[in-house]
mmCIF file with all atom_site columns, C-alpha atoms in Angstrom:
data_model
loop_
_atom_site.group_PDB
_atom_site.id
_atom_site.type_symbol
_atom_site.label_atom_id
_atom_site.label_alt_id
_atom_site.label_comp_id
_atom_site.label_asym_id
_atom_site.label_entity_id
_atom_site.label_seq_id
_atom_site.pdbx_PDB_ins_code
_atom_site.Cartn_x
_atom_site.Cartn_y
_atom_site.Cartn_z
_atom_site.occupancy
_atom_site.B_iso_or_equiv
_atom_site.pdbx_formal_charge
_atom_site.auth_seq_id
_atom_site.auth_comp_id
_atom_site.auth_asym_id
_atom_site.auth_atom_id
_atom_site.pdbx_PDB_model_num
ATOM 1  C CA . UNK A 1 1  ? 1.201   5.385  -25.256 1.00 42.00 ? 445 UNK A CA 1
ATOM 2  C CA . UNK A 1 2  ? 1.713   6.960  -21.787 1.00 42.00 ? 446 UNK A CA 1
ATOM 3  C CA . UNK A 1 3  ? -0.447  10.350 -22.315 1.00 43.00 ? 447 UNK A CA 1
ATOM 4  C CA . UNK A 1 4  ? -2.471  11.584 -18.828 1.00 46.00 ? 448 UNK A CA 1
ATOM 5  C CA . UNK A 1 5  ? -6.508  11.060 -19.136 1.00 54.00 ? 449 UNK A CA 1
ATOM 6  C CA . UNK A 1 6  ? -8.651  10.484 -16.316 1.00 63.00 ? 450 UNK A CA 1
ATOM 7  C CA . UNK A 1 7  ? -8.901  6.708  -16.816 1.00 82.00 ? 451 UNK A CA 1
ATOM 8  C CA . UNK A 1 8  ? -11.235 6.212  -19.540 1.00 85.00 ? 452 UNK A CA 1
ATOM 9  C CA . UNK A 1 9  ? -11.657 5.669  -22.947 1.00 86.00 ? 453 UNK A CA 1
ATOM 10 C CA . UNK A 1 10 ? -13.606 7.780  -25.338 1.00 86.00 ? 454 UNK A CA 1
ATOM 11 C CA . UNK A 1 11 ? -16.820 5.082  -24.724 1.00 88.00 ? 455 UNK A CA 1
ATOM 12 C CA . UNK A 1 12 ? -16.543 5.840  -21.466 1.00 87.00 ? 456 UNK A CA 1
ATOM 13 C CA . UNK A 1 13 ? -14.567 2.202  -20.692 1.00 92.00 ? 457 UNK A CA 1
ATOM 14 C CA . UNK A 1 14 ? -11.807 1.760  -17.770 1.00 97.00 ? 458 UNK A CA 1
ATOM 15 C CA . UNK A 1 15 ? -8.693  1.648  -19.265 1.00 97.00 ? 459 UNK A CA 1
ATOM 16 C CA . UNK A 1 16 ? -4.779  1.217  -17.981 1.00 97.00 ? 460 UNK A CA 1
ATOM 17 C CA . UNK A 1 17 ? -3.065  4.247  -17.499 1.00 97.00 ? 461 UNK A CA 1
ATOM 18 C CA . UNK A 1 18 ? 0.270   2.039  -19.042 1.00 97.00 ? 462 UNK A CA 1
ATOM 19 C CA . UNK A 1 19 ? -0.959  0.392  -21.621 1.00 96.00 ? 463 UNK A CA 1
ATOM 20 C CA . UNK A 1 20 ? -4.220  2.218  -22.398 1.00 95.00 ? 464 UNK A CA 1
ATOM 21 C CA . UNK A 1 21 ? -5.884  -1.768 -22.341 1.00 96.00 ? 465 UNK A CA 1
ATOM 22 C CA . UNK A 1 22 ? -9.302  -2.332 -20.505 1.00 96.00 ? 466 UNK A CA 1
ATOM 23 C CA . UNK A 1 23 ? -8.938  -2.091 -16.842 1.00 96.00 ? 467 UNK A CA 1
ATOM 24 C CA . UNK A 1 24 ? -11.256 -3.368 -14.328 1.00 96.00 ? 468 UNK A CA 1
ATOM 25 C CA . UNK A 1 25 ? -13.375 -0.841 -11.655 1.00 95.00 ? 469 UNK A CA 1
ATOM 26 C CA . UNK A 1 26 ? -11.460 -0.887 -8.778  1.00 93.00 ? 470 UNK A CA 1
ATOM 27 C CA . UNK A 1 27 ? -7.963  -1.881 -9.958  1.00 96.00 ? 471 UNK A CA 1
ATOM 28 C CA . UNK A 1 28 ? -4.889  0.553  -10.858 1.00 96.00 ? 472 UNK A CA 1
ATOM 29 C CA . UNK A 1 29 ? -3.891  -1.111 -14.130 1.00 98.00 ? 473 UNK A CA 1
ATOM 30 C CA . UNK A 1 30 ? -5.124  -4.439 -16.001 1.00 98.00 ? 474 UNK A CA 1
ATOM 31 C CA . UNK A 1 31 ? -3.953  -7.660 -15.527 1.00 97.00 ? 475 UNK A CA 1
ATOM 32 C CA . UNK A 1 32 ? -1.036  -7.392 -17.759 1.00 98.00 ? 476 UNK A CA 1
ATOM 33 C CA . UNK A 1 33 ? 0.778   -4.561 -16.194 1.00 98.00 ? 477 UNK A CA 1
ATOM 34 C CA . UNK A 1 34 ? 0.217   -5.311 -12.668 1.00 98.00 ? 478 UNK A CA 1
ATOM 35 C CA . UNK A 1 35 ? 2.430   -8.206 -12.362 1.00 98.00 ? 479 UNK A CA 1
ATOM 36 C CA . UNK A 1 36 ? 5.064   -6.381 -14.058 1.00 98.00 ? 480 UNK A CA 1
ATOM 37 C CA . UNK A 1 37 ? 4.891   -3.992 -11.006 1.00 98.00 ? 481 UNK A CA 1
ATOM 38 C CA . UNK A 1 38 ? 7.870   -4.580 -7.816  1.00 98.00 ? 482 UNK A CA 1
ATOM 39 C CA . UNK A 1 39 ? 6.740   -6.833 -5.554  1.00 98.00 ? 483 UNK A CA 1
ATOM 40 C CA . UNK A 1 40 ? 7.082   -4.157 -3.048  1.00 98.00 ? 484 UNK A CA 1
ATOM 41 C CA . UNK A 1 41 ? 5.169   -1.677 -4.833  1.00 98.00 ? 485 UNK A CA 1
ATOM 42 C CA . UNK A 1 42 ? 2.094   -3.920 -5.529  1.00 98.00 ? 486 UNK A CA 1
ATOM 43 C CA . UNK A 1 43 ? 2.310   -4.601 -1.637  1.00 98.00 ? 487 UNK A CA 1
ATOM 44 C CA . UNK A 1 44 ? 2.211   -0.865 -1.171  1.00 97.00 ? 488 UNK A CA 1
ATOM 45 C CA . UNK A 1 45 ? -0.857  0.288  -3.640  1.00 98.00 ? 489 UNK A CA 1
ATOM 46 C CA . UNK A 1 46 ? -2.355  -3.098 -1.996  1.00 97.00 ? 490 UNK A CA 1
ATOM 47 C CA . UNK A 1 47 ? -2.482  -0.827 1.617   1.00 96.00 ? 491 UNK A CA 1
ATOM 48 C CA . UNK A 1 48 ? -6.058  0.921  2.356   1.00 94.00 ? 492 UNK A CA 1
ATOM 49 C CA . UNK A 1 49 ? -5.469  3.333  4.756   1.00 96.00 ? 493 UNK A CA 1
ATOM 50 C CA . UNK A 1 50 ? -5.028  7.306  4.347   1.00 96.00 ? 494 UNK A CA 1
ATOM 51 C CA . UNK A 1 51 ? -2.067  6.869  2.505   1.00 97.00 ? 495 UNK A CA 1
ATOM 52 C CA . UNK A 1 52 ? -3.374  5.072  -0.741  1.00 96.00 ? 496 UNK A CA 1
ATOM 53 C CA . UNK A 1 53 ? -4.554  8.165  -2.462  1.00 97.00 ? 497 UNK A CA 1
ATOM 54 C CA . UNK A 1 54 ? -0.835  9.525  -2.283  1.00 97.00 ? 498 UNK A CA 1
ATOM 55 C CA . UNK A 1 55 ? 0.679   6.130  -3.181  1.00 98.00 ? 499 UNK A CA 1
ATOM 56 C CA . UNK A 1 56 ? -1.390  6.103  -6.436  1.00 97.00 ? 500 UNK A CA 1
ATOM 57 C CA . UNK A 1 57 ? -0.581  9.498  -7.346  1.00 98.00 ? 501 UNK A CA 1
ATOM 58 C CA . UNK A 1 58 ? 2.604   7.922  -7.177  1.00 98.00 ? 502 UNK A CA 1
ATOM 59 C CA . UNK A 1 59 ? 2.503   5.399  -9.475  1.00 98.00 ? 503 UNK A CA 1
ATOM 60 C CA . UNK A 1 60 ? 0.490   7.593  -12.380 1.00 98.00 ? 504 UNK A CA 1
ATOM 61 C CA . UNK A 1 61 ? 3.146   10.195 -12.014 1.00 98.00 ? 505 UNK A CA 1
ATOM 62 C CA . UNK A 1 62 ? 5.497   7.565  -12.572 1.00 98.00 ? 506 UNK A CA 1
ATOM 63 C CA . UNK A 1 63 ? 3.707   6.078  -15.482 1.00 98.00 ? 507 UNK A CA 1
ATOM 64 C CA . UNK A 1 64 ? 3.431   9.374  -16.985 1.00 97.00 ? 508 UNK A CA 1
ATOM 65 C CA . UNK A 1 65 ? 6.908   10.258 -17.005 1.00 98.00 ? 509 UNK A CA 1
ATOM 66 C CA . UNK A 1 66 ? 7.664   6.961  -18.706 1.00 97.00 ? 510 UNK A CA 1
ATOM 67 C CA . UNK A 1 67 ? 9.366   5.021  -15.873 1.00 98.00 ? 511 UNK A CA 1
ATOM 68 C CA . UNK A 1 68 ? 9.316   1.085  -16.462 1.00 98.00 ? 512 UNK A CA 1
ATOM 69 C CA . UNK A 1 69 ? 6.611   -0.292 -14.388 1.00 98.00 ? 513 UNK A CA 1
ATOM 70 C CA . UNK A 1 70 ? 9.679   -2.965 -13.288 1.00 98.00 ? 514 UNK A CA 1
ATOM 71 C CA . UNK A 1 71 ? 11.522  0.163  -11.967 1.00 98.00 ? 515 UNK A CA 1
ATOM 72 C CA . UNK A 1 72 ? 8.362   1.744  -9.949  1.00 98.00 ? 516 UNK A CA 1
ATOM 73 C CA . UNK A 1 73 ? 8.517   2.720  -6.396  1.00 98.00 ? 517 UNK A CA 1
ATOM 74 C CA . UNK A 1 74 ? 5.595   3.479  -4.038  1.00 97.00 ? 518 UNK A CA 1
ATOM 75 C CA . UNK A 1 75 ? 5.962   4.492  -0.582  1.00 96.00 ? 519 UNK A CA 1
ATOM 76 C CA . UNK A 1 76 ? 4.928   1.596  1.917   1.00 93.00 ? 520 UNK A CA 1
#
Protein backbone atom coordinates (compact mmCIF):
# COMPACT_ATOMS: atom_id res chain seq x y z
CA UNK A 1 0.00 0.00 0.00
CA UNK A 2 2.68 2.53 -0.96
CA UNK A 3 0.79 5.69 -0.05
CA UNK A 4 2.57 8.81 1.10
CA UNK A 5 2.35 9.35 4.83
CA UNK A 6 4.40 10.82 7.65
CA UNK A 7 5.77 7.44 8.74
CA UNK A 8 3.16 6.87 11.43
CA UNK A 9 -0.26 5.27 11.59
CA UNK A 10 -3.29 7.16 12.98
CA UNK A 11 -2.37 6.03 16.50
CA UNK A 12 1.12 7.53 16.12
CA UNK A 13 3.00 4.21 15.81
CA UNK A 14 5.90 4.19 13.35
CA UNK A 15 5.21 2.16 10.22
CA UNK A 16 7.28 0.96 7.30
CA UNK A 17 6.79 3.12 4.18
CA UNK A 18 6.90 -0.01 2.03
CA UNK A 19 4.46 -2.37 3.76
CA UNK A 20 2.91 -0.35 6.61
CA UNK A 21 4.07 -2.89 9.22
CA UNK A 22 5.46 -1.52 12.50
CA UNK A 23 9.07 -0.32 12.40
CA UNK A 24 11.47 0.78 15.10
CA UNK A 25 12.47 4.37 15.71
CA UNK A 26 15.63 5.24 13.81
CA UNK A 27 14.99 2.58 11.16
CA UNK A 28 13.95 3.45 7.62
CA UNK A 29 12.08 0.18 6.98
CA UNK A 30 10.71 -2.71 9.03
CA UNK A 31 12.84 -5.80 9.71
CA UNK A 32 11.02 -7.73 6.96
CA UNK A 33 11.62 -5.14 4.21
CA UNK A 34 15.18 -4.02 5.03
CA UNK A 35 16.90 -7.24 3.86
CA UNK A 36 15.01 -7.07 0.54
CA UNK A 37 17.02 -3.99 -0.48
CA UNK A 38 20.18 -4.62 -2.51
CA UNK A 39 23.31 -4.76 -0.34
CA UNK A 40 24.72 -1.65 -2.04
CA UNK A 41 21.60 0.36 -1.09
CA UNK A 42 21.68 -0.89 2.53
CA UNK A 43 25.34 0.08 2.86
CA UNK A 44 24.65 3.57 1.47
CA UNK A 45 21.62 4.08 3.71
CA UNK A 46 23.63 3.15 6.82
CA UNK A 47 26.09 6.00 6.23
CA UNK A 48 25.56 8.96 8.55
CA UNK A 49 26.94 12.00 6.77
CA UNK A 50 25.63 15.19 5.16
CA UNK A 51 24.08 13.15 2.32
CA UNK A 52 22.07 10.83 4.60
CA UNK A 53 18.85 12.81 4.18
CA UNK A 54 19.06 12.97 0.35
CA UNK A 55 19.69 9.19 0.29
CA UNK A 56 16.63 8.64 2.49
CA UNK A 57 14.60 10.83 0.12
CA UNK A 58 15.82 8.68 -2.83
CA UNK A 59 14.65 5.55 -0.99
CA UNK A 60 11.25 6.99 -0.11
CA UNK A 61 10.68 8.41 -3.60
CA UNK A 62 11.37 5.02 -5.17
CA UNK A 63 9.11 3.23 -2.69
CA UNK A 64 6.33 5.71 -3.38
CA UNK A 65 6.85 5.18 -7.12
CA UNK A 66 6.27 1.43 -6.51
CA UNK A 67 9.84 0.41 -7.36
CA UNK A 68 10.36 -3.16 -6.13
CA UNK A 69 12.62 -3.16 -3.07
CA UNK A 70 15.18 -5.41 -4.76
CA UNK A 71 15.51 -2.84 -7.59
CA UNK A 72 16.06 0.26 -5.46
CA UNK A 73 19.25 2.20 -6.09
CA UNK A 74 20.62 4.80 -3.70
CA UNK A 75 23.58 7.12 -4.26
CA UNK A 76 26.73 6.11 -2.35
